[in-house]
mmCIF file with all atom_site columns, C-alpha atoms in Angstrom:
data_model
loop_
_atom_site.group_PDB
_atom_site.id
_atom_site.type_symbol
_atom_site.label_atom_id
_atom_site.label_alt_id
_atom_site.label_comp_id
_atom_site.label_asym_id
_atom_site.label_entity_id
_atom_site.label_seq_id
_atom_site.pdbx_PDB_ins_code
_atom_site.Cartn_x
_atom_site.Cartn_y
_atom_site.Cartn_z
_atom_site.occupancy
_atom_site.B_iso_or_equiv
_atom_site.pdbx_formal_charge
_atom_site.auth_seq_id
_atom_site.auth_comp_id
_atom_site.auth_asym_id
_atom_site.auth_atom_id
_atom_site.pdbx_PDB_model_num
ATOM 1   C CA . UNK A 1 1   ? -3.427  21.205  -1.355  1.00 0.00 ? 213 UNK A CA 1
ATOM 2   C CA . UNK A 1 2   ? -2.383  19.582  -4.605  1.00 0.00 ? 214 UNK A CA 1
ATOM 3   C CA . UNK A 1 3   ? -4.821  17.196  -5.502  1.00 0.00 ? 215 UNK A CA 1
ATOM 4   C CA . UNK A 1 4   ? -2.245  13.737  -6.519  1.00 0.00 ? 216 UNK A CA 1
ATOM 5   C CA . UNK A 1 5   ? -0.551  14.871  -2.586  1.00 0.00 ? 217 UNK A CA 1
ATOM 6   C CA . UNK A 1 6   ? -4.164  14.769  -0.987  1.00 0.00 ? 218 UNK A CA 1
ATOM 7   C CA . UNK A 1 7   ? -5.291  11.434  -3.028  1.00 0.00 ? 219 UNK A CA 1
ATOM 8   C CA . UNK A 1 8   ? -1.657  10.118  -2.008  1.00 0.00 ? 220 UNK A CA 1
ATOM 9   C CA . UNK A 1 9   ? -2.508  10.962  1.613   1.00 0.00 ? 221 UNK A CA 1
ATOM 10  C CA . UNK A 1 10  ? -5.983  9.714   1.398   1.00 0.00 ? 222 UNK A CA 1
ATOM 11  C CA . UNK A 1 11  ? -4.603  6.492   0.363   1.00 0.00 ? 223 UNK A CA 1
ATOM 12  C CA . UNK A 1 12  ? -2.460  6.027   3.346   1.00 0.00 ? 224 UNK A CA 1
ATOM 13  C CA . UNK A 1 13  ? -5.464  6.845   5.625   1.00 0.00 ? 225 UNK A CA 1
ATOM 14  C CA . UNK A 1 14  ? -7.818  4.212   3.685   1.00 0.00 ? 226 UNK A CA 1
ATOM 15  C CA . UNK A 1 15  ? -5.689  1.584   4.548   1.00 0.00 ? 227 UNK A CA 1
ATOM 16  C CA . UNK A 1 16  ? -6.486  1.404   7.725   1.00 0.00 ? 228 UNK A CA 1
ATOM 17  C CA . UNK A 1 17  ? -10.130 0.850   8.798   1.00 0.00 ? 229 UNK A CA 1
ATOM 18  C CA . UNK A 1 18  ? -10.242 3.594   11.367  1.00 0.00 ? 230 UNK A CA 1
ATOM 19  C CA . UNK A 1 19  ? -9.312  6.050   9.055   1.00 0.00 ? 231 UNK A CA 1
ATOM 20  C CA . UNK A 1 20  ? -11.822 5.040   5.609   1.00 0.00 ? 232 UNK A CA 1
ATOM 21  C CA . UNK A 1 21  ? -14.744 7.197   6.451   1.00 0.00 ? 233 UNK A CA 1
ATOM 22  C CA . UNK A 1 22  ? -11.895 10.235  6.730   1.00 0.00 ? 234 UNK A CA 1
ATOM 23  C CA . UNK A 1 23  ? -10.179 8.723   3.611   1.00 0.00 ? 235 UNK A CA 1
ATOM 24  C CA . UNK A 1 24  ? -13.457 8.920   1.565   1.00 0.00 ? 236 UNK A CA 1
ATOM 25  C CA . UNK A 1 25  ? -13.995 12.409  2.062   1.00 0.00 ? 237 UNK A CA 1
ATOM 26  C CA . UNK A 1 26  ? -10.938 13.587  1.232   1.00 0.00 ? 238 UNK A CA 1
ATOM 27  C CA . UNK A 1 27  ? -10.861 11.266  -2.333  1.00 0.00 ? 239 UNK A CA 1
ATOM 28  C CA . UNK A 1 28  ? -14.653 12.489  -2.410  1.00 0.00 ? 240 UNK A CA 1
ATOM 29  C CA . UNK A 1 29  ? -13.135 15.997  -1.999  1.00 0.00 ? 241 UNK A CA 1
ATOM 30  C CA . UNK A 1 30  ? -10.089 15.098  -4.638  1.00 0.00 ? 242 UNK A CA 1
ATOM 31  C CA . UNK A 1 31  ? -12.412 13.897  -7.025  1.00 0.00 ? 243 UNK A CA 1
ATOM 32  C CA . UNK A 1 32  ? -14.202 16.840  -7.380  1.00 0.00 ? 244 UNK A CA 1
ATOM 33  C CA . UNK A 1 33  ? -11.326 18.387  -8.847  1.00 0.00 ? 245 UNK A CA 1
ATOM 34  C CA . UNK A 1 34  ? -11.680 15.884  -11.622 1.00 0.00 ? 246 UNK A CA 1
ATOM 35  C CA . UNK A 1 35  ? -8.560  13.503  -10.107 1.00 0.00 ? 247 UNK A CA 1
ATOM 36  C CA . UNK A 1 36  ? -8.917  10.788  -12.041 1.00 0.00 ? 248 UNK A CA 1
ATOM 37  C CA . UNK A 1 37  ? -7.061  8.415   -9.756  1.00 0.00 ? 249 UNK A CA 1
ATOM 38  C CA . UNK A 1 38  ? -9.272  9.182   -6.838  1.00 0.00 ? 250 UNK A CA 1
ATOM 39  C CA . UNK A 1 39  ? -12.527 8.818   -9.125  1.00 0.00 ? 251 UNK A CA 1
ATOM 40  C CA . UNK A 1 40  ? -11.159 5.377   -10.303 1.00 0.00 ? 252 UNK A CA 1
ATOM 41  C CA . UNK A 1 41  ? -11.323 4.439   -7.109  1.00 0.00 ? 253 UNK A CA 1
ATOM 42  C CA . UNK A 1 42  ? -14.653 5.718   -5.921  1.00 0.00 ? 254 UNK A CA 1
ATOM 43  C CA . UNK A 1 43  ? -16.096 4.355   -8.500  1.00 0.00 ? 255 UNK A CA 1
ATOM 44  C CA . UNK A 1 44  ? -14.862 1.169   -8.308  1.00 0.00 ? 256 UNK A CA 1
ATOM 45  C CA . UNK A 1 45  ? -15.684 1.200   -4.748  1.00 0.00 ? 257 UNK A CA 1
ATOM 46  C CA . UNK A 1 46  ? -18.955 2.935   -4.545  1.00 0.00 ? 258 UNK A CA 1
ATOM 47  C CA . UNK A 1 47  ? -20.680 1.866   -0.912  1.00 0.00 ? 259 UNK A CA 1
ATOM 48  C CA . UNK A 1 48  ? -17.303 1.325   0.831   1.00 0.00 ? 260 UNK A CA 1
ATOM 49  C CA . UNK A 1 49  ? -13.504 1.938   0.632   1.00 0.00 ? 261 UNK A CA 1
ATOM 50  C CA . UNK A 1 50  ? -11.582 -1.180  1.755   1.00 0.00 ? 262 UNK A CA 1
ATOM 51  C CA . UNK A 1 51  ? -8.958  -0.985  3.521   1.00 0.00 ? 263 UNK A CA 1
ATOM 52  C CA . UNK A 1 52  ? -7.159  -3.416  0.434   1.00 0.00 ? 264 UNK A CA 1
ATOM 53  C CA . UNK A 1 53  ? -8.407  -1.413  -2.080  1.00 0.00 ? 265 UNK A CA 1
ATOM 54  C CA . UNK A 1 54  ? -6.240  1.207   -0.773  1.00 0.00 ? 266 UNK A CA 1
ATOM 55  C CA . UNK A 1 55  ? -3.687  -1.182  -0.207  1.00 0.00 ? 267 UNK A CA 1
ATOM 56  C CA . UNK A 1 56  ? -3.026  -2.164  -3.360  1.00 0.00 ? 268 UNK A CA 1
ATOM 57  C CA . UNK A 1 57  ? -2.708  1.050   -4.682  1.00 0.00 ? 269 UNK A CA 1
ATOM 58  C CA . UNK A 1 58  ? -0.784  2.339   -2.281  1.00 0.00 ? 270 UNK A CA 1
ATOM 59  C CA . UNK A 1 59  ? 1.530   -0.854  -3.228  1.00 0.00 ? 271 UNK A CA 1
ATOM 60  C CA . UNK A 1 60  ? 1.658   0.632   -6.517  1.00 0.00 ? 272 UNK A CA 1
ATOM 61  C CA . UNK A 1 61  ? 3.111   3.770   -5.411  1.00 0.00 ? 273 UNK A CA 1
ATOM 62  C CA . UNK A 1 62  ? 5.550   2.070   -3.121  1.00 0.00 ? 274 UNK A CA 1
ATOM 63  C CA . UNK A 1 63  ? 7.119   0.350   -6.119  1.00 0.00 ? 275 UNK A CA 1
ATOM 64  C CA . UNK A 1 64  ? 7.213   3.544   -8.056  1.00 0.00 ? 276 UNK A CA 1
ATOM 65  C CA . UNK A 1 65  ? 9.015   5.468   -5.162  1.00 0.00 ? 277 UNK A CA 1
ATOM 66  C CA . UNK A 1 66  ? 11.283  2.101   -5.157  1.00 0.00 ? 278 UNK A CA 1
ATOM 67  C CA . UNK A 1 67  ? 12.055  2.813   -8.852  1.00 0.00 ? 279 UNK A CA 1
ATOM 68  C CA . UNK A 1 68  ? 13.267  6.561   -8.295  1.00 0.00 ? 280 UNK A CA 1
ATOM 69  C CA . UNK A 1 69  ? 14.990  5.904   -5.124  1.00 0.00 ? 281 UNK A CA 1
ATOM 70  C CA . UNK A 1 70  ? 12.677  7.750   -2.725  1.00 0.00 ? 282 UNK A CA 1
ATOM 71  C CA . UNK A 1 71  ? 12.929  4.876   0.053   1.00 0.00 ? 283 UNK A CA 1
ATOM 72  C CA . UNK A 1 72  ? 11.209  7.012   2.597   1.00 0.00 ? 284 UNK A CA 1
ATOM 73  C CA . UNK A 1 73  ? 8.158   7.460   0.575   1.00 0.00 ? 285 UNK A CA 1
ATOM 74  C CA . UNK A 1 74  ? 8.940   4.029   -0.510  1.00 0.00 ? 286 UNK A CA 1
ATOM 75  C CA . UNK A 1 75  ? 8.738   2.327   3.038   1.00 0.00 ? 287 UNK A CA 1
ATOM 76  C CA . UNK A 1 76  ? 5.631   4.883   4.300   1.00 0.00 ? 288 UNK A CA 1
ATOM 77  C CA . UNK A 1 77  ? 3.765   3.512   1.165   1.00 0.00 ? 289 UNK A CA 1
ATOM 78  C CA . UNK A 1 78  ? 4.877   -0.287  1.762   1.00 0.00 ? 290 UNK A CA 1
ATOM 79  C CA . UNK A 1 79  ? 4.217   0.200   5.370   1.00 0.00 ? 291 UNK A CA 1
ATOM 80  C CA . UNK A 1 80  ? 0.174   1.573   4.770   1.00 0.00 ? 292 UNK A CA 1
ATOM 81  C CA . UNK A 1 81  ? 0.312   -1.449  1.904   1.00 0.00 ? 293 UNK A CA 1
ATOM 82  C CA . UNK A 1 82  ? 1.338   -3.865  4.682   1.00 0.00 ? 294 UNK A CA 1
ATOM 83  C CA . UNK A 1 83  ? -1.367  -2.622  7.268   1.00 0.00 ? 295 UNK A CA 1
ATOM 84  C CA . UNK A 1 84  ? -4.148  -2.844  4.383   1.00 0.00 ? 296 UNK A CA 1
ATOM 85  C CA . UNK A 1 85  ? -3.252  -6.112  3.310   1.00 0.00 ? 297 UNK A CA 1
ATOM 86  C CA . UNK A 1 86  ? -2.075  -5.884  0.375   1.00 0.00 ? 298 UNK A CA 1
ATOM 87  C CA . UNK A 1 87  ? -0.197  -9.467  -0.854  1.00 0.00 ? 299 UNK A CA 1
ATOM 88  C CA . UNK A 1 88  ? 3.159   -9.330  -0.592  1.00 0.00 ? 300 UNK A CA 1
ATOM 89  C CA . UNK A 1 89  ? 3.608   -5.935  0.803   1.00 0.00 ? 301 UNK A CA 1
ATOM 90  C CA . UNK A 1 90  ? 4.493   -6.855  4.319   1.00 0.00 ? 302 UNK A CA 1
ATOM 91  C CA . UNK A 1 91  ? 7.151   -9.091  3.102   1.00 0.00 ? 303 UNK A CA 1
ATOM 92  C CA . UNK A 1 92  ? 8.437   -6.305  1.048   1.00 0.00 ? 304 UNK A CA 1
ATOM 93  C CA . UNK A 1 93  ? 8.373   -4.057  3.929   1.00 0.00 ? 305 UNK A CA 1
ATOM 94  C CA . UNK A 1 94  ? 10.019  -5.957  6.417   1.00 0.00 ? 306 UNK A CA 1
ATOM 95  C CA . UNK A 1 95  ? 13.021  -6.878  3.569   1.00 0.00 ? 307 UNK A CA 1
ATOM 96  C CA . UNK A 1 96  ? 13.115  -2.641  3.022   1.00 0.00 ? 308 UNK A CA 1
ATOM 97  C CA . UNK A 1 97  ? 13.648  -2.749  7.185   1.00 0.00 ? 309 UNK A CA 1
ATOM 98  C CA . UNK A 1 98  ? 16.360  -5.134  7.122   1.00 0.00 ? 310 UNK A CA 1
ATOM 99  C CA . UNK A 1 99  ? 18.252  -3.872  4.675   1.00 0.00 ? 311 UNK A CA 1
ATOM 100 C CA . UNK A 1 100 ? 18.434  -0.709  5.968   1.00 0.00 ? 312 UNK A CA 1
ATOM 101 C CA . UNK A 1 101 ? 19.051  -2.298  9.402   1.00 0.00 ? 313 UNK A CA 1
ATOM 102 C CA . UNK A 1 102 ? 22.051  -4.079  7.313   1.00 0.00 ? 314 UNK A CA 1
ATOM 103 C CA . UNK A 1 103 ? 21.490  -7.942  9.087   1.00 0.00 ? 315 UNK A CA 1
ATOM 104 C CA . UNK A 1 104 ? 22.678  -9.795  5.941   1.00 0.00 ? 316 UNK A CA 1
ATOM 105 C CA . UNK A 1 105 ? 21.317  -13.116 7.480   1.00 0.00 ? 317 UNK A CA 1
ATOM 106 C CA . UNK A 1 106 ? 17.652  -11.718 7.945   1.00 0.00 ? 318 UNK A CA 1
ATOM 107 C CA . UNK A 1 107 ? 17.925  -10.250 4.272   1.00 0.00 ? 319 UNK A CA 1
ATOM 108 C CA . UNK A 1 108 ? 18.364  -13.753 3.270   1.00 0.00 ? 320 UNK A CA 1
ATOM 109 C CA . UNK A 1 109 ? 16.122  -15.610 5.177   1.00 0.00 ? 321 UNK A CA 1
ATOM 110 C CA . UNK A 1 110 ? 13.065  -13.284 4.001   1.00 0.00 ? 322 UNK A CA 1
ATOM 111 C CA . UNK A 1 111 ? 14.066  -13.293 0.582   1.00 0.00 ? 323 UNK A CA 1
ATOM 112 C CA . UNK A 1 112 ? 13.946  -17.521 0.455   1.00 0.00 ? 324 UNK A CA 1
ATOM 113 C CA . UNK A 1 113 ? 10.387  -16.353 2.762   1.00 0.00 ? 325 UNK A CA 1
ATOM 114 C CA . UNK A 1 114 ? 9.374   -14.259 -0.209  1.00 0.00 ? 326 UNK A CA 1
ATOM 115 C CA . UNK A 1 115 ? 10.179  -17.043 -3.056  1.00 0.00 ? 327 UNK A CA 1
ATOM 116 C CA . UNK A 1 116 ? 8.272   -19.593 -1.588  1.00 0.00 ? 328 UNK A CA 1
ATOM 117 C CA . UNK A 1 117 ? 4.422   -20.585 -1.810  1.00 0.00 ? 329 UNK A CA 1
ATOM 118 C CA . UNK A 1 118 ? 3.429   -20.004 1.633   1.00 0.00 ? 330 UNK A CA 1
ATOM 119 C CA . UNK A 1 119 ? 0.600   -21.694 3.497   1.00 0.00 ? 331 UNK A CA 1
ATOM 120 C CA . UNK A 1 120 ? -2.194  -18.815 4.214   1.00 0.00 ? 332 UNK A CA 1
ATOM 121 C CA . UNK A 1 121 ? -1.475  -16.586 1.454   1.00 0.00 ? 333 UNK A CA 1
ATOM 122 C CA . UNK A 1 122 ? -4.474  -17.798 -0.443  1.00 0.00 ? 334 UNK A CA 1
ATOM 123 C CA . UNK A 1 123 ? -6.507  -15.930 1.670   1.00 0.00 ? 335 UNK A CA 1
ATOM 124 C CA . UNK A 1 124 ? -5.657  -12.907 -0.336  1.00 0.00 ? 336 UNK A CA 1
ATOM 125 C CA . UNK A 1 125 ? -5.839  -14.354 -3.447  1.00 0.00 ? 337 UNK A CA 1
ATOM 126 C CA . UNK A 1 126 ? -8.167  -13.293 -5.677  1.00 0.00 ? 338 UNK A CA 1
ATOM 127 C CA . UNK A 1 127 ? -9.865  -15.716 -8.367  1.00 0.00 ? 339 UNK A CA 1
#
């Protein structure tokens, strides 16, 4: 019932579009407690949660579950990042697979994947 572990769920339930209209009520509910990362996002999303708003916040927390070493939270927030489609993230989650599979060839071949300009990521660009 904390209210940074409900927001932190409702994130991984915004990501995908099934799951917004659930994922609003809950940051509706989280907000109410004066949360201010769930009103951020409310508010900057009034009419309608997207699935990559989520996204990219729950990219955010991946990367600061990376930095303390908590790879499962890491990988279940890269993994909802991924499926929201946030830039980058499934990249980053497939390299968190692999290296936990331990296929040093794969490791390489998505890192050169993840240096280079690829063709179609401009479509989640934003200007």
């Amino acid at each position: 019932g904390h209210p940074d572990a409900r927001y932190r769920v409702a994130l991984l339930l915004a990501t995908d579009p099934d799951h917004t209209e659930a994922a609003t009520s809950l940051l509706i509910d989280v907000a109410a407690t004066g949360h201010a990362l769930s009103l951020d996002l409310l508010d900057a999303h009034p009419e309608h949660l997207s699935p990559l708003a989520a996204a990219d916040r729950a990219h955010v927390l991946a990367r600061a579950a990376q930095a303390r070493r908590a790879e499962n939270e890491a990988l279940a927030f890269l993994r909802a990042a991924a499926r929201g489609g946030a830039p980058g993230a499934a990249i980053e989650y497939a390299q968190a697979l692999v290296a936990r599979s331990g296929d040093p060839e794969a490791a390489v071949w998505l890192a050169e994947l993840a240096d280079r300009p690829a063709v179609g990521r401009h479509r989640h660009d934003r200007a």
